Short mmCIF file of C-alpha atoms in Angstrom, two decimals:
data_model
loop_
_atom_site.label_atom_id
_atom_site.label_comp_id
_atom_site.label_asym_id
_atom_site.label_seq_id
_atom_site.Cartn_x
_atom_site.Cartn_y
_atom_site.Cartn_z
CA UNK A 24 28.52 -40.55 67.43
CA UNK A 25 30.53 -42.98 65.93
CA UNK A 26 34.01 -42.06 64.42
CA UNK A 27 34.13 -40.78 60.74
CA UNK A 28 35.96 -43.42 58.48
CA UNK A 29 37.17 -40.94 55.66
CA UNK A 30 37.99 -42.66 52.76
CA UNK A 31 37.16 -45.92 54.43
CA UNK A 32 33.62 -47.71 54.33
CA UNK A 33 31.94 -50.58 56.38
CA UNK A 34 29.26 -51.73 54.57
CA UNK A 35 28.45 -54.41 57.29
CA UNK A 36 27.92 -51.37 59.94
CA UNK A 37 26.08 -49.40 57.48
CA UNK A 38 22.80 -49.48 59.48
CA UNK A 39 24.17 -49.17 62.49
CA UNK A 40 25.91 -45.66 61.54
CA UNK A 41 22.28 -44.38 59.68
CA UNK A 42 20.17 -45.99 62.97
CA UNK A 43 22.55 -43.94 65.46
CA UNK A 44 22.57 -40.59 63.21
CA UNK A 45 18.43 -40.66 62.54
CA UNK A 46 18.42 -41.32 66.61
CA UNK A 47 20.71 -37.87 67.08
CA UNK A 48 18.31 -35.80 65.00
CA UNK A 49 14.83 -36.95 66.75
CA UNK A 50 16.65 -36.72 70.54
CA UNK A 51 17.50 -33.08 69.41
CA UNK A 52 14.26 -32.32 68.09
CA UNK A 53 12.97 -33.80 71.26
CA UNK A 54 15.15 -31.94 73.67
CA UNK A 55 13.90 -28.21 71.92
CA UNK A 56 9.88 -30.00 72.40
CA UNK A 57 9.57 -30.02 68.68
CA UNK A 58 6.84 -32.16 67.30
CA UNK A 59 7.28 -33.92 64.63
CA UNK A 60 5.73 -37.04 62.74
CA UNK A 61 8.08 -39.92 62.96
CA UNK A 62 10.68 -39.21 59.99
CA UNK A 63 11.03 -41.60 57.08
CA UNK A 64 14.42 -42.76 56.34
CA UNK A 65 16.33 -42.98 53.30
CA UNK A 66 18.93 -45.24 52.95
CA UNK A 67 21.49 -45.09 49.67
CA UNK A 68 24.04 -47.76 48.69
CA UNK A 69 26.57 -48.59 51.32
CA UNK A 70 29.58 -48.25 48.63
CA UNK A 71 30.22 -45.80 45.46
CA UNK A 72 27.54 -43.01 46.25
CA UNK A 73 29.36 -40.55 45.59
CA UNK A 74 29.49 -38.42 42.19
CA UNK A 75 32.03 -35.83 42.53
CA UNK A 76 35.04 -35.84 45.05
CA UNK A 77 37.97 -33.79 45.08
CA UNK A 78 42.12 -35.14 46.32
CA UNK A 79 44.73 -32.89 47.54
CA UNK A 80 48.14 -34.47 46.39
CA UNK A 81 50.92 -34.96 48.48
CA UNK A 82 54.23 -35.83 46.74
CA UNK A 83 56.41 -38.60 47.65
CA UNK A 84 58.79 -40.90 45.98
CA UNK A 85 58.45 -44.34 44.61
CA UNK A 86 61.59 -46.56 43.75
CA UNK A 87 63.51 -43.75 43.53
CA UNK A 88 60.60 -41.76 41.46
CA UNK A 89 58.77 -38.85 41.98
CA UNK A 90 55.31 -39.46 42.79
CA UNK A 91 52.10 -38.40 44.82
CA UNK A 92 49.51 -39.65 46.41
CA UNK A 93 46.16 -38.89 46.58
CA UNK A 94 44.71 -37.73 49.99
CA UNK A 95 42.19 -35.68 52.20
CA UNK A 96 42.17 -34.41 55.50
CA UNK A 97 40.76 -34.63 58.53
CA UNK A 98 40.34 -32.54 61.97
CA UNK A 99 40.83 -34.77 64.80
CA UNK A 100 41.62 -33.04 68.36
CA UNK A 101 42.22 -29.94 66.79
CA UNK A 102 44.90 -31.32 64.53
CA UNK A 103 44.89 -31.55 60.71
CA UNK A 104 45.62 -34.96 59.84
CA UNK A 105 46.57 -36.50 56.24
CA UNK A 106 44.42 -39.43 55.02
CA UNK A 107 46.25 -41.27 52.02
CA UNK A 108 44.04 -42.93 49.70
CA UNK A 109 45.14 -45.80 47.08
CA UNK A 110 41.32 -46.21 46.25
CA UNK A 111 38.21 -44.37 47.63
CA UNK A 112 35.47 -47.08 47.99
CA UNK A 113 32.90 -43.92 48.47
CA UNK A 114 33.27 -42.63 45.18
CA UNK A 115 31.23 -43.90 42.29
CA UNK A 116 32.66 -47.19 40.88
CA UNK A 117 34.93 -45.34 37.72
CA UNK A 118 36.13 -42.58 39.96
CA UNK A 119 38.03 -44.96 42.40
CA UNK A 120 38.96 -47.56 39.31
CA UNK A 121 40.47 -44.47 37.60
CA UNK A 122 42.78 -43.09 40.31
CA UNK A 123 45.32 -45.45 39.46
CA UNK A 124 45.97 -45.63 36.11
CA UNK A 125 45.53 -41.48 36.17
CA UNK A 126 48.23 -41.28 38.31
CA UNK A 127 50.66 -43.75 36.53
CA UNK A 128 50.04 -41.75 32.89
CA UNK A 129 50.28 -37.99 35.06
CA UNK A 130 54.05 -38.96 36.59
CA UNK A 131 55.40 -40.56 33.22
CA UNK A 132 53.98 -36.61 31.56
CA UNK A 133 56.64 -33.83 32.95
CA UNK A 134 54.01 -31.13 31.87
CA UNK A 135 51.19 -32.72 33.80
CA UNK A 136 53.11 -33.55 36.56
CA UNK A 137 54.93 -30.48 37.67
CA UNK A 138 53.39 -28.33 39.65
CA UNK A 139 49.81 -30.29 40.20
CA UNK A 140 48.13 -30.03 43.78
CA UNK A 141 44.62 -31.27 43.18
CA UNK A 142 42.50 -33.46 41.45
CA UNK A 143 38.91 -33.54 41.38
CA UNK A 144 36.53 -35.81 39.83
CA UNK A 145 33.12 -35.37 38.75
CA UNK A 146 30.99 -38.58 37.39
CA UNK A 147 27.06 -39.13 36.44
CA UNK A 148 25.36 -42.70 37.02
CA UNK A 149 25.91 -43.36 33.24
CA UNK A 150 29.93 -44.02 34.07
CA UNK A 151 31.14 -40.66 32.22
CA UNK A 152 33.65 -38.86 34.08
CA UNK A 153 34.97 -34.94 33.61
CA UNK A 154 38.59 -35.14 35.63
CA UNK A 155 40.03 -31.51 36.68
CA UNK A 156 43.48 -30.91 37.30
CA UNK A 157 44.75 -27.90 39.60
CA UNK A 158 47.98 -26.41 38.84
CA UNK A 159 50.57 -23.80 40.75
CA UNK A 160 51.89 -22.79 37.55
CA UNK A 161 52.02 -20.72 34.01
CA UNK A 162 50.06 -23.43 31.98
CA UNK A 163 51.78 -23.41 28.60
CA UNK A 164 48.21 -23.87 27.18
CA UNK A 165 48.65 -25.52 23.61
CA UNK A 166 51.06 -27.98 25.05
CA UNK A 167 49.16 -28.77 27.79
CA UNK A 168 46.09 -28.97 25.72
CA UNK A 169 48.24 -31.95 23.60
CA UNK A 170 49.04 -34.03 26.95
CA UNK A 171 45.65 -33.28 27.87
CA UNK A 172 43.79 -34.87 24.40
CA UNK A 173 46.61 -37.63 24.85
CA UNK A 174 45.47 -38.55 28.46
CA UNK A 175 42.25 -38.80 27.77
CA UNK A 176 42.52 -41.00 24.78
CA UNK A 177 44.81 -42.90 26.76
CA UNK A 178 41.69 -43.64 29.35
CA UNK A 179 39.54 -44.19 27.21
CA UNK A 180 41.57 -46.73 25.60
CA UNK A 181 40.78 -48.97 28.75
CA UNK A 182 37.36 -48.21 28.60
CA UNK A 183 36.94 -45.46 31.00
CA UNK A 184 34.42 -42.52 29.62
CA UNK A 185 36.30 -39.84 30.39
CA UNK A 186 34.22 -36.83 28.46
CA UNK A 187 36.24 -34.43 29.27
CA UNK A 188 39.79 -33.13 31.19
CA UNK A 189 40.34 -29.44 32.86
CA UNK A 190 43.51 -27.70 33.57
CA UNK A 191 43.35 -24.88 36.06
CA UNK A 192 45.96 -22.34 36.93
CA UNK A 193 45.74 -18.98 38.19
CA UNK A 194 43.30 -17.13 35.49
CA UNK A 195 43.95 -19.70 33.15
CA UNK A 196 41.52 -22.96 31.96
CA UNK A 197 42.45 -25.60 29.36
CA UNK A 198 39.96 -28.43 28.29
CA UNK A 199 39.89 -31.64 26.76
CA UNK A 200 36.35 -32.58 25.50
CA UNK A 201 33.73 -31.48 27.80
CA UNK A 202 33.73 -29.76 31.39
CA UNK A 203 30.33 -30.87 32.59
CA UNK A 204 27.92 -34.27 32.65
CA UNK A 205 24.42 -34.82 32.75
CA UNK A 206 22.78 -36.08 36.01
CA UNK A 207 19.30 -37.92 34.96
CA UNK A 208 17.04 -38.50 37.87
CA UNK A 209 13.83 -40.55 38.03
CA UNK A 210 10.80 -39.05 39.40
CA UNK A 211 7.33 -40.37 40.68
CA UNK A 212 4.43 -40.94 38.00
CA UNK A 213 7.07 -41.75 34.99
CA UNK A 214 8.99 -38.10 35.16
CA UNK A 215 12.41 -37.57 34.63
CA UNK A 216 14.88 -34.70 35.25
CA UNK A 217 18.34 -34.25 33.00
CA UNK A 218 20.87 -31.70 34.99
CA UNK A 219 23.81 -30.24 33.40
CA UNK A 220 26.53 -30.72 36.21
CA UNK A 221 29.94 -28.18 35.15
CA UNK A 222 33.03 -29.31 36.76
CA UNK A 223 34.54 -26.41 39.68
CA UNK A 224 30.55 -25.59 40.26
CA UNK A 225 28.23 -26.70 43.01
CA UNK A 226 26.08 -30.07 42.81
CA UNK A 227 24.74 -32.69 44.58
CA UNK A 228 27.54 -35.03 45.59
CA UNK A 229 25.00 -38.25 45.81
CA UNK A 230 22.90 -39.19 43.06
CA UNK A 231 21.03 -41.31 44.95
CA UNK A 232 20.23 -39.12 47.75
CA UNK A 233 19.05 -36.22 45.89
CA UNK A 234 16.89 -38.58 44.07
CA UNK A 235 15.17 -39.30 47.11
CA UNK A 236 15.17 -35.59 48.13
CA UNK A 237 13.63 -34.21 44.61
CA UNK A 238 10.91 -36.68 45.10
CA UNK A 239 10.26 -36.05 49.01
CA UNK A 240 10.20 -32.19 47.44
CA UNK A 241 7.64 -33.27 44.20
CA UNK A 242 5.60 -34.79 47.08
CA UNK A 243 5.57 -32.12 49.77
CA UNK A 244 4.52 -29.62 46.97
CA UNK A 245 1.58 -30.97 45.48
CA UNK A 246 -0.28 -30.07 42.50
CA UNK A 247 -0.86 -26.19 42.89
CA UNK A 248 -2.24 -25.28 39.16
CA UNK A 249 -3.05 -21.69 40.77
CA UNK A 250 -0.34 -21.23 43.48
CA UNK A 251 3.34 -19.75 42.74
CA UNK A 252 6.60 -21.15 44.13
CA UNK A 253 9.01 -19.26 45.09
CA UNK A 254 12.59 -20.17 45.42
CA UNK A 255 15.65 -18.75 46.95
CA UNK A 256 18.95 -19.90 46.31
CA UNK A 257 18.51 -21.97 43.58
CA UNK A 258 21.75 -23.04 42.58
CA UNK A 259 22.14 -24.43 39.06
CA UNK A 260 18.09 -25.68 38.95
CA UNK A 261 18.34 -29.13 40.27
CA UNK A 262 15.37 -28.68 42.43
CA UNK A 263 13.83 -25.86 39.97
CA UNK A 264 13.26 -27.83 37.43
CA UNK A 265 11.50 -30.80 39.23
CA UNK A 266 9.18 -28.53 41.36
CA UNK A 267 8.08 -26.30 38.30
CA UNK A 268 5.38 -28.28 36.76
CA UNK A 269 3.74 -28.69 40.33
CA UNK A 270 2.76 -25.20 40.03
CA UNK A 271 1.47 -22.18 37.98
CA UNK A 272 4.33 -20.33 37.72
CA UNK A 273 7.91 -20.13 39.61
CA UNK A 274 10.28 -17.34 40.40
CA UNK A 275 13.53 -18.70 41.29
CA UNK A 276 16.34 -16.86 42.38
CA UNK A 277 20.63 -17.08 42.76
CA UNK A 278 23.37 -14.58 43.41
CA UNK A 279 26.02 -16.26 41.69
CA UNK A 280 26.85 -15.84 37.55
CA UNK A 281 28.26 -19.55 36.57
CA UNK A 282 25.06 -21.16 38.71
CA UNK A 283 22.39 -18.75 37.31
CA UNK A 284 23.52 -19.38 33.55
CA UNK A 285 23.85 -23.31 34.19
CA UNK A 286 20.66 -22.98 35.53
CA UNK A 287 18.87 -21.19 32.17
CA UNK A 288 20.36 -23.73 30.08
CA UNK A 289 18.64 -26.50 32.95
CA UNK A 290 15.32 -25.39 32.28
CA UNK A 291 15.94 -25.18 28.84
CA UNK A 292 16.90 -28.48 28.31
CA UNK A 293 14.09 -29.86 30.36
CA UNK A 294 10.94 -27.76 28.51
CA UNK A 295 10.59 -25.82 31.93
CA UNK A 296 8.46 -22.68 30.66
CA UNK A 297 6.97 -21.49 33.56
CA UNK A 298 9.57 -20.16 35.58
CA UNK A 299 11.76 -16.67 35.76
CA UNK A 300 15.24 -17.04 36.88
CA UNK A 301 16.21 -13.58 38.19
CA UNK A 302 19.89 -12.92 40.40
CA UNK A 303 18.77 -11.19 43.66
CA UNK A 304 19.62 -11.96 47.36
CA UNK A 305 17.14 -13.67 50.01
CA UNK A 306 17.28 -10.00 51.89
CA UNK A 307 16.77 -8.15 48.12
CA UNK A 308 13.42 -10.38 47.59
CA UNK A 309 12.14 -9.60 50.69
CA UNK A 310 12.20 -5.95 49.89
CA UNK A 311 11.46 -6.59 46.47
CA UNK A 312 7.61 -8.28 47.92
CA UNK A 313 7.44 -5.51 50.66
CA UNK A 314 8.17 -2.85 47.81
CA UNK A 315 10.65 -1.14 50.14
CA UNK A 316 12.73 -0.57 47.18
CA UNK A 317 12.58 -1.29 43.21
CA UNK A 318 15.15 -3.72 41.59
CA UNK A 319 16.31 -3.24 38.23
CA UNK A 320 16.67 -6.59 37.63
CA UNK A 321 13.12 -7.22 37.81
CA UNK A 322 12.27 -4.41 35.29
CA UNK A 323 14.96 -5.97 32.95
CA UNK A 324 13.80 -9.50 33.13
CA UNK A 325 9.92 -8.31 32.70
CA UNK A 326 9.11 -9.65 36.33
CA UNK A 327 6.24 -7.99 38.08
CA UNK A 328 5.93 -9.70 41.40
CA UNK A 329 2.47 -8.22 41.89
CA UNK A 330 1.27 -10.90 39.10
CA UNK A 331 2.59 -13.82 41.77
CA UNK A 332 0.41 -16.01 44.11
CA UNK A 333 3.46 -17.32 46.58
CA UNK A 334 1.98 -19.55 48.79
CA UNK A 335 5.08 -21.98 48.81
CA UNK A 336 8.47 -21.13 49.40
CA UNK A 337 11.49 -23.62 49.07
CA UNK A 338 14.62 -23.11 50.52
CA UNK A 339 17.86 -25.11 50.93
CA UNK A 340 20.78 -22.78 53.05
CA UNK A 341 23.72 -23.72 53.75
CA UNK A 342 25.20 -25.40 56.60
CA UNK A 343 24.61 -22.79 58.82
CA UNK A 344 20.81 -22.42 58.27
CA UNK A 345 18.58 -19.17 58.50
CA UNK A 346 20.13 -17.78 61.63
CA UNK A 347 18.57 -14.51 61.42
CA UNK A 348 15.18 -13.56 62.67
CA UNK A 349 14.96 -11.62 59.27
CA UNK A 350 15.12 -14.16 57.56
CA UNK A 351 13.21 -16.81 59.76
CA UNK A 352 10.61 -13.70 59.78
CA UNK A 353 10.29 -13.92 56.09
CA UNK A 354 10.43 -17.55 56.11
CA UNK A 355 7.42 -17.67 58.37
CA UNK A 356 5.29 -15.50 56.16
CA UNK A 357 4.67 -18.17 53.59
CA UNK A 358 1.79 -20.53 54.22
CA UNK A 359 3.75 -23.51 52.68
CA UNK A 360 7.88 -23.99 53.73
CA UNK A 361 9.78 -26.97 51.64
CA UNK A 362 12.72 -27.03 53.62
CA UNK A 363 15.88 -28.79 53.07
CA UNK A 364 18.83 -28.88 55.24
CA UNK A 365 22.19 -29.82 55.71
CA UNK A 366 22.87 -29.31 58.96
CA UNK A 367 20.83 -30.84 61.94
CA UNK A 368 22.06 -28.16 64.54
CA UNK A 369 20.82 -25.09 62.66
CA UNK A 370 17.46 -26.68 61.09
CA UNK A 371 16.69 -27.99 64.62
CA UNK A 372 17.14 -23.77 65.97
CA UNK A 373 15.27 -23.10 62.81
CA UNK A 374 12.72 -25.18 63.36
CA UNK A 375 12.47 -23.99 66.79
CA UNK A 376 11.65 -20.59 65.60
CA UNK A 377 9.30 -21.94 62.79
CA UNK A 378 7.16 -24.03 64.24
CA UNK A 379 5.67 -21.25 66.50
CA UNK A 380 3.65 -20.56 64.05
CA UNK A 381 3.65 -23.80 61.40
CA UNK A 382 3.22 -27.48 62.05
CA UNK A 383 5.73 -29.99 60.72
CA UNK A 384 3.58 -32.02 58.27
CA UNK A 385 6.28 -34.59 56.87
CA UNK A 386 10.25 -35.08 57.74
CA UNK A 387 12.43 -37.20 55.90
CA UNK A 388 15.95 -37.70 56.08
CA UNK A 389 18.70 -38.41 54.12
CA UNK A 390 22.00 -40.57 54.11
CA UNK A 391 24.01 -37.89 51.84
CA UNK A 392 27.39 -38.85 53.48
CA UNK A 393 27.49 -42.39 55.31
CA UNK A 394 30.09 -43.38 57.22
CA UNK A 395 30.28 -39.39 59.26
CA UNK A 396 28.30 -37.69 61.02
CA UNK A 397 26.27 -35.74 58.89
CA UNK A 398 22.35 -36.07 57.78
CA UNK A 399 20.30 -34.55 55.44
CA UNK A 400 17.03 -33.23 56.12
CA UNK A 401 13.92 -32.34 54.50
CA UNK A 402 10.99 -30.85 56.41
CA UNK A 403 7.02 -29.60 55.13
CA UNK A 404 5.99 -26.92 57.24
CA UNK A 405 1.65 -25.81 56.85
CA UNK A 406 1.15 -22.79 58.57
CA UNK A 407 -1.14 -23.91 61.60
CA UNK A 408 -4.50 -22.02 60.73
CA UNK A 409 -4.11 -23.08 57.38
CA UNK A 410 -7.17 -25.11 56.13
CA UNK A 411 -5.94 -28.37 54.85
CA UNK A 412 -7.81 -29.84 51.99
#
């Protein structure tokens, strides 16, 4: 592989990185005797892809000032090495323009310099920008909250649209404006999806990547007017909300609070009326179907599960993949598998597992962070006696 350029881009070599990562995935599949029809590629812009990025801060001194700069790190040979960053070409166009004057008004404030370690950023394609500050302190919080309002009018004075800035400290939050953004994304046939994205939470780092993979998942699913989807893992709805209207009904499911409730307001917002949003585990659905065990949850949100026709399942797990033969079991038990991965080594196992008994009907893949080593995937699985109409 070629080396990873953190906080560095080379537009001119942008094909050259995507050509030599899509050739990794298909010589892995390959090498396990996969088969697979030839994936379809999806490029995104070579510069300012990304929406949200988070900067450790490492304090220095300038002309006899105290100061920081921003950085990340990197593991290279086993070692943890410090990247400092004046700019970060990756990051969407206001993120990297605003890293400068942020840090010139945060030194000249004594209350919203001491102490802070971290700085994350979180934009939408419509320029608007919810900044988060990270603090080792006691937050005196109505102070704070002043050189907080003052910041941001400050930003905005040079045209930034900065909605909102966060303060976090040990159980302690203070905001300016707004903690979240909306993400629109345009789907085939005319549709559109708006996402409420909260700042601290999970969401998809490129726009323009999981625009591409909410469409490759609109396509994969079909129209299904007397199927039911079912979703695990569903995060705060970003693929929820564009898969419901392919299908009668949808029961999607989370573990975490913040997600689940950003999730109801999601649907909400988008007129989704056809789907139950319930918190259970992969493991606690399966027994939930099998009936090994009844879930109160499902009595208090009025879901009978006996009243569902899951043909399709939709999963996206983390890095590490399904793993287990439980779950790959499970998996395998649906006639339909949208699958979407982050991590070529475990969907490759997975897929080694799954395609025993389903055929890979489309892959595509996904350029969610250029310039390293990593690909997203997203694969259609038809179980093979299936009929296919």
């Amino acid at each position: 592989m070629l080396p990873t350029l953190m906080g560095k881009t080379d537009p001119q070599r942008y094909n050259a990185y995507l050509e030599e990562k899509t050739a990794h995935i298909v010589n892995l599949l390959r090498e396990r005797g996969i088969e697979h029809p030839a994936p379809v590629i999806h490029a995104v812009p070579a510069e300012h892809y990304r929406m949200r990025a988070e900067f450790s801060l490492y304090y220095t001194r300038e002309n006899g000032h105290n100061s920081f700069d921003y950085v990340m790190y990197e593991k290279r040979d086993g070692n943890r090495q410090r990247i400092t960053l004046s700019d970060f070409p990756p990051g969407h166009a206001p993120m990297s323009e605003l890293m400068r004057p942020l840090k010139e008004r945060i030194i000249r404030s004594e209350i919203l310099f001491w102490k802070v370690f971290q700085i994350d950023f979180l934009t939408n394609r419509e320029d608007e920008c919810v900044i988060t500050l990270h603090y080792h302190k006691k937050l005196d919080e109505e102070r704070l909250k002043e050189e907080l309002d003052t910041l941001r009018d400050s930003l905005c004075g040079l045209g930034f649209k900065v909605t909102g800035l966060v303060a976090h400290a040990r159980k302690q939050v203070v905001i300016s404006g707004s903690d979240r953004v909306l993400a629109r994304f345009n789907l085939a046939h005319g549709r559109s999806t708006v996402m409420e994205e909260v700042e601290g939470t999970f969401s998809q780092p490129n726009a323009y990547a999981c625009e591409a993979m909410l469409n490759f998942a609109c396509k994969c699913a079909g129209d299904n007017p007397d199927d039911d989807l079912l979703e695990l893992y569903c995060g705060s709805g970003t693929f929820t909300v564009a898969l419901a209207p392919h299908f009668r009904k949808v029961l999607a499911t989370e573990v975490s609070r913040l997600p689940t409730a950003t999730c109801q307001r999601n649907l909400t917002m988008n007129g989704i009326e056809n789907t139950s949003l319930v918190r259970l585990s992969a493991v606690d659905v399966s027994e939930a179907l099998n009936h090994v065990r009844p879930f109160k949850r499902l009595y208090l949100n009025r879901i009978d599960l006996d009243e569902y026709n899951f043909r399709t399942l939709f999963i996206d797990p983390p890095r590490e993949g399904l793993r287990y033969e439980e779950a790959l079991r499970f998996t395998a038990s649906f006639d339909r598998i949208i699958y979407i991965s982050c991590g070529m080594d475990s969907l490759v196992s997975d897929l080694a597992y799954l395609t025993k008994t389903h055929r890979i009907e489309a892959l595509s893949l996904f350029d969610q962070f250029p310039y390293t080593p990593h690909l997203e995937s997203g694969v259609l699985l038809t179980r093979r006696d299936l009929e296919i109409a």
